[in-house]
PDB file of C-alpha atoms in Angstrom:
ATOM      1  CA  UNK J   1      -0.249  -9.565  -6.225  1.00 47.00           C
ATOM      2  CA  UNK J   2      -1.225 -10.432  -2.628  1.00 54.00           C
ATOM      3  CA  UNK J   3       1.932 -12.325  -1.744  1.00 64.00           C
ATOM      4  CA  UNK J   4       4.338  -9.711  -3.097  1.00 78.00           C
ATOM      5  CA  UNK J   5       7.061  -8.413  -0.851  1.00 80.00           C
ATOM      6  CA  UNK J   6       7.553  -4.643  -0.474  1.00 86.00           C
ATOM      7  CA  UNK J   7      10.960  -3.158   0.202  1.00 86.00           C
ATOM      8  CA  UNK J   8      11.841  -2.941   3.888  1.00 86.00           C
ATOM      9  CA  UNK J   9      11.840   0.580   5.283  1.00 90.00           C
ATOM     10  CA  UNK J  10      14.738   2.302   7.069  1.00 89.00           C
ATOM     11  CA  UNK J  11      14.774   5.579   9.043  1.00 92.00           C
ATOM     12  CA  UNK J  12      17.972   7.214  10.336  1.00 91.00           C
ATOM     13  CA  UNK J  13      17.940   9.957  12.933  1.00 95.00           C
ATOM     14  CA  UNK J  14      21.359  11.675  13.508  1.00 94.00           C
ATOM     15  CA  UNK J  15      22.689  14.132  16.126  1.00 95.00           C
ATOM     16  CA  UNK J  16      25.377  16.285  14.506  1.00 94.00           C
ATOM     17  CA  UNK J  17      27.802  18.606  16.303  1.00 94.00           C
ATOM     18  CA  UNK J  18      28.922  21.823  14.692  1.00 95.00           C
ATOM     19  CA  UNK J  19      32.047  24.067  15.059  1.00 96.00           C
ATOM     20  CA  UNK J  20      29.995  26.722  16.896  1.00 96.00           C
ATOM     21  CA  UNK J  21      29.327  24.158  19.709  1.00 95.00           C
ATOM     22  CA  UNK J  22      25.691  23.659  18.709  1.00 96.00           C
ATOM     23  CA  UNK J  23      24.039  20.396  17.760  1.00 96.00           C
ATOM     24  CA  UNK J  24      21.301  19.647  15.241  1.00 96.00           C
ATOM     25  CA  UNK J  25      19.054  16.632  14.659  1.00 96.00           C
ATOM     26  CA  UNK J  26      18.373  15.329  11.169  1.00 95.00           C
ATOM     27  CA  UNK J  27      15.872  12.619  10.041  1.00 95.00           C
ATOM     28  CA  UNK J  28      16.055  10.676   6.780  1.00 94.00           C
ATOM     29  CA  UNK J  29      12.354  11.404   6.350  1.00 92.00           C
ATOM     30  CA  UNK J  30      12.284  14.762   4.573  1.00 91.00           C
ATOM     31  CA  UNK J  31       8.750  15.636   5.825  1.00 92.00           C
ATOM     32  CA  UNK J  32       9.880  15.578   9.471  1.00 92.00           C
ATOM     33  CA  UNK J  33      10.141  18.946  11.280  1.00 93.00           C
ATOM     34  CA  UNK J  34      13.380  19.157  13.227  1.00 94.00           C
ATOM     35  CA  UNK J  35      14.188  21.844  15.881  1.00 94.00           C
ATOM     36  CA  UNK J  36      16.728  24.514  15.182  1.00 95.00           C
ATOM     37  CA  UNK J  37      20.327  24.129  16.288  1.00 95.00           C
ATOM     38  CA  UNK J  38      20.864  24.255  19.995  1.00 96.00           C
ATOM     39  CA  UNK J  39      23.724  24.410  22.523  1.00 96.00           C
ATOM     40  CA  UNK J  40      21.728  22.027  24.733  1.00 96.00           C
ATOM     41  CA  UNK J  41      23.079  18.767  23.528  1.00 94.00           C
ATOM     42  CA  UNK J  42      21.280  16.629  26.227  1.00 94.00           C
ATOM     43  CA  UNK J  43      17.842  17.994  25.150  1.00 95.00           C
ATOM     44  CA  UNK J  44      18.624  17.372  21.475  1.00 95.00           C
ATOM     45  CA  UNK J  45      19.714  13.847  22.228  1.00 94.00           C
ATOM     46  CA  UNK J  46      16.395  13.209  24.098  1.00 94.00           C
ATOM     47  CA  UNK J  47      14.572  14.703  21.127  1.00 95.00           C
ATOM     48  CA  UNK J  48      16.329  12.434  18.663  1.00 94.00           C
ATOM     49  CA  UNK J  49      15.646   9.317  20.761  1.00 92.00           C
ATOM     50  CA  UNK J  50      11.978  10.239  21.100  1.00 93.00           C
ATOM     51  CA  UNK J  51      11.684  11.100  17.433  1.00 95.00           C
ATOM     52  CA  UNK J  52      12.921   7.652  16.329  1.00 93.00           C
ATOM     53  CA  UNK J  53      10.595   6.005  18.822  1.00 90.00           C
ATOM     54  CA  UNK J  54       7.707   8.000  17.344  1.00 92.00           C
ATOM     55  CA  UNK J  55       8.498   6.626  13.891  1.00 93.00           C
ATOM     56  CA  UNK J  56       8.513   3.104  15.454  1.00 91.00           C
ATOM     57  CA  UNK J  57       5.154   3.528  17.089  1.00 90.00           C
ATOM     58  CA  UNK J  58       3.598   4.817  13.828  1.00 91.00           C
ATOM     59  CA  UNK J  59       5.252   2.323  11.486  1.00 87.00           C
ATOM     60  CA  UNK J  60       4.862  -1.116  13.022  1.00 84.00           C
ATOM     61  CA  UNK J  61       6.259  -4.179  11.286  1.00 85.00           C
ATOM     62  CA  UNK J  62       4.570  -5.110   7.917  1.00 89.00           C
ATOM     63  CA  UNK J  63       4.091  -8.911   7.249  1.00 87.00           C
ATOM     64  CA  UNK J  64       4.920  -8.470   3.548  1.00 87.00           C
ATOM     65  CA  UNK J  65       8.144  -6.394   4.156  1.00 86.00           C
ATOM     66  CA  UNK J  66      11.338  -7.667   2.675  1.00 83.00           C
ATOM     67  CA  UNK J  67      14.530  -7.395   4.797  1.00 82.00           C
ATOM     68  CA  UNK J  68      15.965  -3.820   4.421  1.00 81.00           C
ATOM     69  CA  UNK J  69      19.499  -5.366   4.583  1.00 75.00           C
ATOM     70  CA  UNK J  70      19.165  -6.582   1.081  1.00 62.00           C
ATOM     71  CA  UNK J  71      18.938  -3.069  -0.297  1.00 54.00           C
ATOM     72  CA  UNK J  72      21.874  -1.812   1.836  1.00 57.00           C
ATOM     73  CA  UNK J  73      24.186  -4.791   1.268  1.00 58.00           C
ATOM     74  CA  UNK J  74      23.839  -5.785   4.906  1.00 61.00           C
ATOM     75  CA  UNK J  75      25.246  -2.581   6.256  1.00 62.00           C
ATOM     76  CA  UNK J  76      23.732  -3.186   9.694  1.00 70.00           C
ATOM     77  CA  UNK J  77      25.760  -6.314  10.281  1.00 66.00           C
ATOM     78  CA  UNK J  78      29.188  -7.683   9.219  1.00 65.00           C
ATOM     79  CA  UNK J  79      28.469 -11.288   8.207  1.00 69.00           C
ATOM     80  CA  UNK J  80      26.577 -12.267   5.083  1.00 73.00           C
ATOM     81  CA  UNK J  81      23.212 -13.852   5.959  1.00 74.00           C
ATOM     82  CA  UNK J  82      20.580 -15.525   3.828  1.00 78.00           C
ATOM     83  CA  UNK J  83      17.368 -13.573   4.730  1.00 82.00           C
ATOM     84  CA  UNK J  84      14.622 -15.755   6.264  1.00 82.00           C
ATOM     85  CA  UNK J  85      11.919 -15.545   8.892  1.00 85.00           C
ATOM     86  CA  UNK J  86       9.290 -12.964   9.755  1.00 87.00           C
ATOM     87  CA  UNK J  87       9.840  -9.245   9.346  1.00 89.00           C
ATOM     88  CA  UNK J  88      10.834  -7.339  12.500  1.00 91.00           C
ATOM     89  CA  UNK J  89      10.880  -3.656  13.190  1.00 93.00           C
ATOM     90  CA  UNK J  90      14.139  -3.013  15.065  1.00 92.00           C
ATOM     91  CA  UNK J  91      15.974  -0.103  16.619  1.00 92.00           C
ATOM     92  CA  UNK J  92      19.667  -0.049  16.217  1.00 90.00           C
ATOM     93  CA  UNK J  93      21.623   2.326  18.575  1.00 90.00           C
ATOM     94  CA  UNK J  94      25.121   1.967  19.891  1.00 85.00           C
ATOM     95  CA  UNK J  95      25.184   3.819  23.202  1.00 82.00           C
ATOM     96  CA  UNK J  96      29.010   4.163  23.004  1.00 80.00           C
ATOM     97  CA  UNK J  97      28.559   6.293  19.878  1.00 78.00           C
ATOM     98  CA  UNK J  98      25.219   7.702  20.846  1.00 79.00           C
ATOM     99  CA  UNK J  99      24.664   9.937  17.807  1.00 91.00           C
ATOM    100  CA  UNK J 100      22.860   7.724  15.326  1.00 92.00           C
ATOM    101  CA  UNK J 101      19.557   5.889  15.677  1.00 93.00           C
ATOM    102  CA  UNK J 102      18.416   3.507  12.910  1.00 90.00           C
ATOM    103  CA  UNK J 103      14.999   2.119  12.650  1.00 92.00           C
ATOM    104  CA  UNK J 104      14.647  -0.745  10.131  1.00 91.00           C
ATOM    105  CA  UNK J 105      12.409  -3.570   8.942  1.00 91.00           C
ATOM    106  CA  UNK J 106      14.753  -6.651   8.853  1.00 89.00           C
ATOM    107  CA  UNK J 107      14.248 -10.388   8.863  1.00 87.00           C
ATOM    108  CA  UNK J 108      14.709 -12.615  11.853  1.00 89.00           C
ATOM    109  CA  UNK J 109      17.961 -14.088  10.401  1.00 86.00           C
ATOM    110  CA  UNK J 110      19.618 -10.675   9.955  1.00 86.00           C
ATOM    111  CA  UNK J 111      18.421  -9.450  13.299  1.00 88.00           C
ATOM    112  CA  UNK J 112      20.479 -12.105  15.086  1.00 88.00           C
ATOM    113  CA  UNK J 113      23.667 -10.599  13.625  1.00 86.00           C
ATOM    114  CA  UNK J 114      22.995  -6.919  14.377  1.00 87.00           C
ATOM    115  CA  UNK J 115      24.744  -5.534  17.454  1.00 88.00           C
ATOM    116  CA  UNK J 116      22.954  -3.045  19.754  1.00 89.00           C
ATOM    117  CA  UNK J 117      19.500  -3.977  18.534  1.00 91.00           C
ATOM    118  CA  UNK J 118      16.128  -3.716  20.218  1.00 92.00           C
ATOM    119  CA  UNK J 119      13.114  -5.438  18.571  1.00 92.00           C
ATOM    120  CA  UNK J 120      10.146  -3.015  18.585  1.00 91.00           C
ATOM    121  CA  UNK J 121       7.622  -5.097  16.692  1.00 90.00           C
ATOM    122  CA  UNK J 122       7.140  -8.499  14.922  1.00 90.00           C
ATOM    123  CA  UNK J 123       5.053  -8.762  11.840  1.00 86.00           C
ATOM    124  CA  UNK J 124       1.958 -10.933  12.313  1.00 79.00           C
ATOM    125  CA  UNK J 125       1.295 -13.041   9.268  1.00 68.00           C
ATOM    126  CA  UNK J 126      -1.700 -11.985   7.277  1.00 60.00           C
ATOM    127  CA  UNK J 127      -4.563 -14.392   7.679  1.00 56.00           C
ATOM    128  CA  UNK J 128      -5.806 -15.799   4.378  1.00 55.00           C
ATOM    129  CA  UNK J 129      -9.292 -14.615   3.623  1.00 49.00           C
ATOM    130  CA  UNK J 130     -11.608 -16.702   1.465  1.00 52.00           C
ATOM    131  CA  UNK J 131     -12.623 -15.158  -1.874  1.00 53.00           C
ATOM    132  CA  UNK J 132     -16.262 -16.429  -1.460  1.00 50.00           C
ATOM    133  CA  UNK J 133     -17.687 -16.528   2.052  1.00 50.00           C
ATOM    134  CA  UNK J 134     -18.737 -19.992   3.203  1.00 49.00           C
ATOM    135  CA  UNK J 135     -22.526 -20.101   3.966  1.00 50.00           C
ATOM    136  CA  UNK J 136     -21.998 -22.500   6.861  1.00 49.00           C
ATOM    137  CA  UNK J 137     -19.819 -19.966   8.737  1.00 48.00           C
ATOM    138  CA  UNK J 138     -21.524 -17.090  10.499  1.00 49.00           C
ATOM    139  CA  UNK J 139     -20.620 -13.640   9.175  1.00 50.00           C
ATOM    140  CA  UNK J 140     -17.785 -11.982  11.026  1.00 49.00           C
ATOM    141  CA  UNK J 141     -18.163  -8.420  12.271  1.00 44.00           C
ATOM    142  CA  UNK J 142     -15.791  -5.842  10.976  1.00 44.00           C
ATOM    143  CA  UNK J 143     -13.136  -4.622  13.446  1.00 42.00           C
ATOM    144  CA  UNK J 144     -13.321  -0.973  14.348  1.00 38.00           C
ATOM    145  CA  UNK J 145     -10.091   0.959  13.720  1.00 40.00           C
ATOM    146  CA  UNK J 146      -8.141   2.126  16.730  1.00 37.00           C
ATOM    147  CA  UNK J 147      -9.537  -0.492  19.048  1.00 35.00           C
ATOM    148  CA  UNK J 148     -12.725   1.532  19.727  1.00 33.00           C
ATOM    149  CA  UNK J 149     -15.974  -0.343  20.089  1.00 34.00           C
ATOM    150  CA  UNK J 150     -19.357   0.337  18.595  1.00 34.00           C
ATOM    151  CA  UNK J 151     -22.727  -1.326  18.860  1.00 35.00           C
ATOM    152  CA  UNK J 152     -22.134  -2.899  15.418  1.00 39.00           C
ATOM    153  CA  UNK J 153     -18.895  -4.445  16.585  1.00 39.00           C
ATOM    154  CA  UNK J 154     -20.044  -5.575  20.017  1.00 38.00           C
ATOM    155  CA  UNK J 155     -20.429  -9.325  20.596  1.00 42.00           C
ATOM    156  CA  UNK J 156     -23.916 -10.586  20.990  1.00 45.00           C
ATOM    157  CA  UNK J 157     -24.771 -11.412  24.636  1.00 44.00           C
ATOM    158  CA  UNK J 158     -24.914 -15.056  25.586  1.00 46.00           C
ATOM    159  CA  UNK J 159     -28.411 -16.290  26.249  1.00 50.00           C
ATOM    160  CA  UNK J 160     -27.686 -17.479  29.750  1.00 50.00           C
ATOM    161  CA  UNK J 161     -26.356 -14.108  31.065  1.00 49.00           C
ATOM    162  CA  UNK J 162     -28.195 -10.880  31.602  1.00 52.00           C
ATOM    163  CA  UNK J 163     -26.655  -7.514  32.108  1.00 50.00           C
ATOM    164  CA  UNK J 164     -27.718  -5.464  35.177  1.00 53.00           C
ATOM    165  CA  UNK J 165     -30.216  -2.779  34.494  1.00 53.00           C
ATOM    166  CA  UNK J 166     -28.739   0.727  34.207  1.00 54.00           C
ATOM    167  CA  UNK J 167     -30.892   3.851  34.226  1.00 56.00           C
ATOM    168  CA  UNK J 168     -30.853   5.883  30.976  1.00 56.00           C
ATOM    169  CA  UNK J 169     -28.954   9.167  30.938  1.00 55.00           C
ATOM    170  CA  UNK J 170     -30.480  12.165  29.533  1.00 53.00           C
ATOM    171  CA  UNK J 171     -28.185  14.409  27.479  1.00 54.00           C
ATOM    172  CA  UNK J 172     -29.626  17.822  27.554  1.00 49.00           C
TER     173      UNK J 172
END
């Protein structure tokens, strides 16, 4: 179903102290590789912060994501809120505690009630695509993943402008 919502995602990265004066970093994603315990708490804290930021860069906000607060009974904020608005990818980190970073997909309404929040991404609504292309509209070129360009994806030059001549390179 194209309009179906998918559950909002949540990641938690935690810095934990141990009786032997070492610290460890854990991530709620089991596949993540974490460093061994260390006595260097500052380095481990930087690693934890960078690790959660990496999850944020890779994840992005999904336009069909439901608010993750619903599945956690609004654990990120105290007041009950009716979930509305676009999905946001947010980072929740209380610098006074400094040991837990939470990355979550939440709605705009819930985001207003979450303390110590930074919005990392806002979901862009998916554009509706027609089932049958209209013959009156010119065919659109496919986007190239990753923002790279190719000859197929390049716009056609305008008739009034000419590009300057460049000599051909020989690769050999």
